[in-house]
Coordinates of N, CA, C and O in Angstrom, one line a residue:
X11 N -34.0 -12.9 -2.9 CA -33.4 -11.9 -2.0 C -31.9 -11.9 -2.1 O -31.3 -10.8 -2.3
X12 N -31.2 -13.0 -2.0 CA -29.8 -13.1 -2.1 C -29.3 -12.7 -3.5 O -28.3 -11.9 -3.6
X13 N -30.0 -13.1 -4.5 CA -29.6 -12.7 -5.8 C -29.7 -11.2 -6.0 O -28.8 -10.6 -6.7
X14 N -30.6 -10.5 -5.4 CA -30.7 -9.1 -5.6 C -29.7 -8.3 -4.8 O -29.4 -7.1 -5.2
X15 N -29.0 -8.9 -3.8 CA -28.1 -8.2 -3.0 C -26.6 -8.5 -3.4 O -25.7 -7.8 -2.9
X16 N -26.3 -9.4 -4.2 CA -24.9 -9.8 -4.5 C -24.2 -8.7 -5.1 O -23.0 -8.5 -4.8
X17 N -24.8 -7.9 -6.0 CA -24.0 -6.8 -6.7 C -23.7 -5.8 -5.7 O -22.6 -5.2 -5.6
X18 N -24.6 -5.4 -4.8 CA -24.4 -4.4 -3.7 C -23.3 -4.9 -2.8 O -22.4 -4.1 -2.4
X19 N -23.3 -6.2 -2.4 CA -22.3 -6.7 -1.5 C -20.9 -6.7 -2.1 O -19.9 -6.3 -1.5
X20 N -20.8 -7.1 -3.4 CA -19.5 -7.2 -4.0 C -18.9 -5.8 -4.3 O -17.8 -5.5 -3.9
X21 N -19.8 -4.9 -4.8 CA -19.3 -3.5 -5.1 C -19.0 -2.8 -3.8 O -18.1 -2.0 -3.7
X22 N -19.9 -3.1 -2.8 CA -19.7 -2.4 -1.5 C -18.4 -2.9 -0.8 O -17.7 -2.0 -0.2
X23 N -18.0 -4.1 -1.0 CA -16.8 -4.6 -0.4 C -15.6 -4.0 -1.1 O -14.6 -3.6 -0.5
X24 N -15.7 -3.9 -2.5 CA -14.6 -3.3 -3.2 C -14.4 -1.8 -2.8 O -13.3 -1.3 -2.6
X25 N -15.5 -1.1 -2.7 CA -15.4 0.3 -2.3 C -14.9 0.5 -0.8 O -14.1 1.4 -0.5
X26 N -15.3 -0.4 0.0 CA -14.9 -0.4 1.4 C -13.4 -0.7 1.5 O -12.6 -0.1 2.3
X27 N -12.9 -1.6 0.7 CA -11.4 -1.9 0.7 C -10.7 -0.7 0.1 O -9.6 -0.4 0.6
X28 N -11.2 -0.1 -0.9 CA -10.6 1.1 -1.5 C -10.5 2.2 -0.4 O -9.5 2.9 -0.3
X29 N -11.6 2.4 0.3 CA -11.6 3.4 1.4 C -10.6 3.0 2.5 O -9.9 3.9 3.0
X30 N -10.5 1.7 2.8 CA -9.5 1.3 3.8 C -8.1 1.6 3.3 O -7.2 2.0 4.1
X31 N -7.8 1.3 2.0 CA -6.5 1.6 1.4 C -6.2 3.1 1.5 O -5.0 3.5 1.8
X32 N -7.2 3.9 1.2 CA -7.0 5.3 1.3 C -6.7 5.8 2.7 O -5.8 6.6 2.9
X33 N -7.4 5.2 3.7 CA -7.1 5.5 5.1 C -5.7 5.1 5.5 O -5.0 5.8 6.2
X34 N -5.3 3.9 5.0 CA -4.0 3.4 5.3 C -2.9 4.3 4.7 O -1.9 4.5 5.4
X35 N -3.1 4.8 3.5 CA -2.1 5.7 2.9 C -2.1 7.1 3.7 O -1.0 7.7 3.7
X36 N -3.2 7.5 4.3 CA -3.2 8.7 5.0 C -2.7 8.6 6.4 O -2.4 9.6 7.1
X37 N -2.5 7.4 6.9 CA -2.0 7.1 8.3 C -0.8 6.2 8.2 O -0.9 5.0 8.6
X38 N 0.3 6.7 7.8 CA 1.5 5.8 7.6 C 2.0 5.2 8.9 O 2.8 4.2 8.9
X39 N 1.7 5.8 10.0 CA 2.2 5.3 11.3 C 1.5 4.0 11.8 O 2.1 3.3 12.6
X40 N 0.3 3.8 11.3 CA -0.5 2.6 11.7 C -0.2 1.5 10.8 O 0.1 1.7 9.6
X41 N -0.3 0.2 11.3 CA -0.2 -0.9 10.4 C -1.2 -0.9 9.3 O -2.4 -0.9 9.6
X42 N -0.8 -1.0 8.0 CA -1.7 -0.8 6.9 C -2.7 -1.9 6.8 O -3.9 -1.7 6.6
X43 N -2.3 -3.2 7.1 CA -3.3 -4.3 7.0 C -4.4 -4.1 8.1 O -5.6 -4.4 7.8
X44 N -4.1 -3.7 9.3 CA -5.1 -3.5 10.3 C -6.1 -2.3 9.9 O -7.3 -2.5 10.0
X45 N -5.5 -1.3 9.4 CA -6.3 -0.1 9.0 C -7.3 -0.5 7.8 O -8.5 -0.2 7.9
X46 N -6.8 -1.3 6.9 CA -7.6 -1.7 5.7 C -8.7 -2.6 6.2 O -9.9 -2.4 5.8
X47 N -8.4 -3.6 7.0 CA -9.4 -4.5 7.5 C -10.4 -3.8 8.4 O -11.7 -4.1 8.2
X48 N -10.0 -3.0 9.3 CA -11.0 -2.3 10.2 C -11.9 -1.4 9.4 O -13.1 -1.3 9.6
X49 N -11.3 -0.6 8.5 CA -12.1 0.3 7.7 C -13.0 -0.4 6.8 O -14.2 0.0 6.7
X50 N -12.6 -1.5 6.2 CA -13.5 -2.2 5.3 C -14.6 -2.9 6.1 O -15.8 -2.9 5.7
X51 N -14.3 -3.4 7.3 CA -15.3 -4.1 8.1 C -16.3 -3.1 8.6 O -17.5 -3.5 8.7
X52 N -15.9 -1.9 8.9 CA -16.9 -1.0 9.5 C -17.7 -0.2 8.4 O -18.8 0.2 8.6
X53 N -17.1 -0.1 7.2 CA -17.8 0.7 6.2 C -18.6 -0.2 5.2 O -19.5 0.2 4.5
X54 N -18.2 -1.5 5.1 CA -18.8 -2.4 4.1 C -20.4 -2.4 4.2 O -21.1 -2.3 3.2
X55 N -20.9 -2.7 5.4 CA -22.4 -2.8 5.5 C -23.1 -1.5 5.1 O -24.1 -1.5 4.4
X56 N -22.5 -0.4 5.5 CA -23.2 0.9 5.2 C -23.2 1.1 3.7 O -24.2 1.5 3.1
X57 N -22.0 0.9 3.0 CA -21.9 1.1 1.6 C -22.8 0.1 0.8 O -23.5 0.5 -0.1
X58 N -22.8 -1.1 1.3 CA -23.6 -2.1 0.6 C -25.1 -1.8 0.6 O -25.8 -1.9 -0.4
X59 N -25.6 -1.4 1.8 CA -27.0 -1.0 2.0 C -27.3 0.2 1.2 O -28.3 0.3 0.5
X60 N -26.4 1.2 1.2 CA -26.7 2.4 0.4 C -26.7 2.1 -1.1 O -27.6 2.7 -1.8
X61 N -25.8 1.3 -1.6 CA -25.9 0.9 -3.0 C -27.2 0.2 -3.3 O -27.8 0.5 -4.4
X62 N -27.6 -0.7 -2.5 CA -28.8 -1.5 -2.8 C -30.0 -0.5 -2.8 O -30.9 -0.6 -3.7
X63 N -30.1 0.3 -1.8 CA -31.3 1.1 -1.6 C -31.4 2.3 -2.6 O -32.4 2.6 -3.2
X64 N -30.2 2.9 -2.9 CA -30.2 4.1 -3.7 C -29.9 3.8 -5.2 O -30.2 4.7 -6.0
X65 N -29.4 2.6 -5.5 CA -28.9 2.4 -6.9 C -29.5 1.2 -7.5 O -30.3 1.2 -8.5
X66 N -29.2 0.0 -6.9 CA -29.6 -1.2 -7.6 C -31.1 -1.6 -7.5 O -31.7 -2.1 -8.4
X67 N -31.7 -1.2 -6.4 CA -33.2 -1.6 -6.2 C -34.0 -0.4 -5.9 O -34.8 -0.3 -5.0
X68 N -33.8 0.6 -6.7 CA -34.5 1.9 -6.5 C -36.0 1.8 -6.6 O -36.7 2.5 -5.9
X69 N -36.6 0.9 -7.5 CA -38.0 0.8 -7.6 C -38.6 0.2 -6.3 O -39.7 0.7 -5.9
X70 N -38.0 -0.8 -5.7 CA -38.5 -1.3 -4.4 C -38.4 -0.3 -3.3 O -39.3 -0.2 -2.5
X71 N -37.4 0.5 -3.3 CA -37.3 1.6 -2.3 C -38.4 2.6 -2.5 O -39.0 3.0 -1.5
X72 N -38.7 3.0 -3.8 CA -39.8 3.9 -4.0 C -41.1 3.3 -3.6 O -42.0 4.0 -3.0
X73 N -41.4 2.0 -3.8 CA -42.6 1.4 -3.4 C -42.7 1.4 -1.8 O -43.8 1.7 -1.3
X74 N -41.6 1.1 -1.2 CA -41.6 1.1 0.3 C -41.9 2.4 0.9 O -42.6 2.6 1.9
X75 N -41.3 3.5 0.3 CA -41.5 4.8 0.8 C -43.0 5.2 0.6 O -43.6 5.8 1.4
X76 N -43.5 4.9 -0.6 CA -44.9 5.2 -0.9 C -45.9 4.5 0.1 O -46.9 5.1 0.6
X77 N -45.6 3.2 0.4 CA -46.4 2.5 1.4 C -46.3 3.1 2.8 O -47.2 3.1 3.6
X78 N -45.1 3.5 3.1 CA -44.8 4.0 4.5 C -45.4 5.3 4.8 O -45.6 5.7 5.9
X79 N -45.7 6.1 3.7 CA -46.2 7.4 3.9 C -47.7 7.4 4.3 O -48.3 8.5 4.5
X80 N -48.3 6.3 4.3 CA -49.8 6.3 4.5 C -50.2 6.4 6.0 O -51.2 6.9 6.3
X81 N -49.3 6.0 6.9 CA -49.7 5.9 8.3 C -49.3 7.2 9.0 O -48.3 7.8 8.8
X82 N -50.2 7.5 10.0 CA -49.9 8.7 10.8 C -48.8 8.4 11.8 O -48.0 9.3 12.1
X83 N -48.7 7.2 12.2 CA -47.6 6.8 13.1 C -46.2 7.0 12.4 O -45.3 7.5 13.0
X84 N -46.2 6.7 11.1 CA -45.0 6.9 10.4 C -44.6 8.4 10.3 O -43.5 8.8 10.3
X85 N -45.7 9.2 10.1 CA -45.5 10.6 10.0 C -44.9 11.2 11.3 O -44.0 12.1 11.3
X86 N -45.5 10.7 12.4 CA -44.9 11.2 13.7 C -43.5 10.8 13.9 O -42.7 11.6 14.4
X87 N -43.2 9.5 13.5 CA -41.8 9.1 13.6 C -40.9 9.9 12.7 O -39.8 10.3 13.2
X88 N -41.3 10.2 11.5 CA -40.4 11.0 10.6 C -40.2 12.4 11.1 O -39.1 12.9 11.1
X89 N -41.3 13.0 11.6 CA -41.1 14.4 12.1 C -40.3 14.4 13.4 O -39.4 15.3 13.5
X90 N -40.4 13.4 14.2 CA -39.6 13.4 15.4 C -38.1 13.2 15.1 O -37.2 13.8 15.7
X91 N -37.9 12.3 14.1 CA -36.5 12.1 13.7 C -35.9 13.3 13.1 O -34.7 13.6 13.3
X92 N -36.6 14.0 12.2 CA -36.1 15.2 11.6 C -35.8 16.3 12.7 O -34.8 17.0 12.7
X93 N -36.7 16.4 13.7 CA -36.5 17.4 14.8 C -35.3 17.0 15.6 O -34.4 17.9 15.9
X94 N -35.1 15.7 15.9 CA -34.0 15.3 16.7 C -32.7 15.5 16.0 O -31.7 15.9 16.6
X95 N -32.7 15.2 14.7 CA -31.4 15.4 13.9 C -31.0 16.8 13.9 O -29.8 17.2 14.2
X96 N -31.9 17.7 13.6 CA -31.6 19.2 13.5 C -31.2 19.7 14.9 O -30.2 20.4 15.0
X97 N -31.9 19.3 15.9 CA -31.5 19.7 17.3 C -30.2 19.1 17.7 O -29.4 19.8 18.4
X98 N -29.9 17.9 17.4 CA -28.7 17.3 17.8 C -27.5 18.0 17.1 O -26.5 18.3 17.8
X99 N -27.6 18.3 15.8 CA -26.5 18.9 15.2 C -26.3 20.3 15.8 O -25.1 20.7 16.1
X100 N -27.3 21.1 15.9 CA -27.2 22.4 16.5 C -26.7 22.4 17.9 O -25.9 23.2 18.4
X101 N -27.2 21.4 18.7 CA -26.8 21.3 20.1 C -25.4 20.9 20.3 O -24.7 21.4 21.1
X102 N -24.9 20.0 19.4 CA -23.5 19.6 19.5 C -22.6 20.7 19.1 O -21.5 20.9 19.8
X103 N -22.9 21.5 18.1 CA -22.1 22.7 17.8 C -22.2 23.7 18.9 O -21.1 24.3 19.2
X104 N -23.3 23.9 19.5 CA -23.4 24.8 20.7 C -22.6 24.3 21.8 O -21.8 25.1 22.4
X105 N -22.7 23.0 22.2 CA -21.9 22.5 23.3 C -20.4 22.6 23.0 O -19.6 23.0 23.9
X106 N -20.0 22.3 21.8 CA -18.6 22.4 21.4 C -18.1 23.9 21.5 O -17.0 24.1 22.1
X107 N -18.9 24.8 21.0 CA -18.5 26.2 21.0 C -18.4 26.8 22.4 O -17.4 27.4 22.7
X108 N -19.5 26.6 23.1 CA -19.5 27.2 24.5 C -18.5 26.5 25.4 O -17.8 27.1 26.2
X109 N -18.4 25.2 25.3 CA -17.5 24.4 26.1 C -16.0 24.8 25.9 O -15.2 25.0 26.8
X110 N -15.7 25.1 24.6 CA -14.4 25.5 24.2 C -14.1 26.9 24.6 O -13.0 27.3 25.2
X111 N -15.1 27.8 24.5 CA -14.9 29.2 24.8 C -14.8 29.4 26.3 O -14.0 30.2 26.8
X112 N -15.6 28.7 27.1 CA -15.6 28.8 28.6 C -14.6 27.8 29.2 O -14.5 27.8 30.4
X113 N -14.0 27.0 28.4 CA -13.0 26.0 28.9 C -13.7 25.1 30.0 O -13.1 24.8 31.0
X114 N -14.9 24.6 29.6 CA -15.6 23.6 30.5 C -15.3 22.2 30.0 O -15.7 21.9 28.8
X115 N -14.7 21.4 30.8 CA -14.2 20.1 30.3 C -15.3 19.1 29.9 O -15.1 18.3 29.0
X116 N -16.4 19.1 30.6 CA -17.4 18.2 30.2 C -18.3 18.5 29.0 O -19.0 17.7 28.5
X117 N -18.1 19.8 28.5 CA -18.8 20.2 27.3 C -18.0 20.1 26.0 O -18.6 19.9 24.9
X118 N -16.7 20.2 26.1 CA -15.9 20.1 24.9 C -14.6 19.3 25.3 O -14.1 19.4 26.3
X119 N -14.2 18.4 24.4 CA -14.7 18.1 23.1 C -16.0 17.3 23.2 O -16.1 16.5 24.1
X120 N -16.8 17.4 22.2 CA -18.1 16.7 22.1 C -17.7 15.2 21.8 O -16.9 14.9 21.0
X121 N -18.4 14.3 22.5 CA -18.2 12.9 22.3 C -19.4 12.2 22.1 O -20.5 12.7 21.9
X122 N -19.3 10.9 22.1 CA -20.5 10.0 21.8 C -21.6 10.1 22.8 O -22.7 10.1 22.5
X123 N -21.2 10.3 24.1 CA -22.2 10.5 25.1 C -23.1 11.7 24.9 O -24.3 11.7 25.0
X124 N -22.4 12.8 24.5 CA -23.2 14.0 24.2 C -24.2 13.7 23.0 O -25.4 14.1 23.1
X125 N -23.7 13.1 22.0 CA -24.6 12.8 20.8 C -25.7 11.9 21.2 O -26.9 12.1 20.8
X126 N -25.5 10.8 22.0 CA -26.5 9.9 22.3 C -27.6 10.6 23.2 O -28.8 10.4 23.0
X127 N -27.1 11.3 24.2 CA -28.1 11.9 25.2 C -28.9 12.9 24.4 O -30.1 13.0 24.5
X128 N -28.3 13.8 23.7 CA -29.0 14.8 23.0 C -29.9 14.3 21.9 O -31.0 14.6 21.7
X129 N -29.4 13.4 21.0 CA -30.1 12.8 19.9 C -31.3 12.0 20.4 O -32.4 12.2 20.0
X130 N -31.0 11.0 21.3 CA -32.1 10.1 21.7 C -33.1 10.8 22.6 O -34.3 10.6 22.5
X131 N -32.6 11.7 23.5 CA -33.5 12.5 24.3 C -34.4 13.4 23.5 O -35.6 13.5 23.8
X132 N -33.9 14.1 22.5 CA -34.7 14.9 21.7 C -35.7 14.1 20.9 O -36.8 14.5 20.7
X133 N -35.3 13.0 20.3 CA -36.2 12.1 19.6 C -37.3 11.7 20.5 O -38.5 11.8 20.1
X134 N -37.0 11.2 21.6 CA -38.1 10.7 22.6 C -39.0 11.8 22.9 O -40.2 11.6 22.9
X135 N -38.5 13.0 23.3 CA -39.3 14.1 23.7 C -40.2 14.6 22.5 O -41.4 14.8 22.7
X136 N -39.6 14.6 21.3 CA -40.4 15.1 20.2 C -41.5 14.1 19.8 O -42.6 14.5 19.5
X137 N -41.1 12.8 19.8 CA -42.1 11.8 19.4 C -43.3 11.8 20.4 O -44.4 11.7 20.1
X138 N -42.9 11.8 21.7 CA -44.0 11.8 22.7 C -44.9 13.1 22.6 O -46.1 13.0 22.8
X139 N -44.3 14.2 22.3 CA -45.0 15.4 22.2 C -46.0 15.3 21.0 O -47.2 15.7 21.0
X140 N -45.5 14.7 19.9 CA -46.3 14.6 18.7 C -47.4 13.5 18.9 O -48.6 13.7 18.5
X141 N -47.1 12.5 19.7 CA -48.0 11.4 19.9 C -49.1 11.7 20.9 O -50.3 11.4 20.6
X142 N -48.8 12.4 21.9 CA -49.7 12.7 23.0 C -50.1 14.1 23.2 O -51.1 14.5 23.8
X143 N -49.2 15.0 22.7 CA -49.5 16.4 23.0 C -50.4 17.1 22.0 O -50.9 18.2 22.3
X144 N -50.7 16.5 20.9 CA -51.5 17.2 19.8 C -52.9 16.7 19.9 O -53.6 16.8 18.9
X145 N -53.4 16.3 20.9 CA -54.8 15.7 21.0 C -55.7 16.8 21.5 O -55.5 17.6 22.2

């Protein structure tokens, strides 16, 4: 397991540091060392996992996807996630647009609370509808 992830971890760290350096160059008012470290720390896991799943271990990813498509529970989960994602993006754009146009302070600018409530609420509602509503 460790042997298969070392390339992703090393290349992911290099790309995360490069991203941090780019962010530091775009924000000259902030201390460069802090920007590089914070950007690398927050992006390294995402980049490493993406490299492993999409590039270095593509065959295992394909096998996992094929095995996961067999269950109805997995299909419900996937459909609920897709519905929640589309609804969240549309809902956030709607909240931002209407809140800005009507000058309603709690609607715009859209923040993390809006995304969490809309995304998790839509996912839960969609999953429960698929799980119990289609019988």
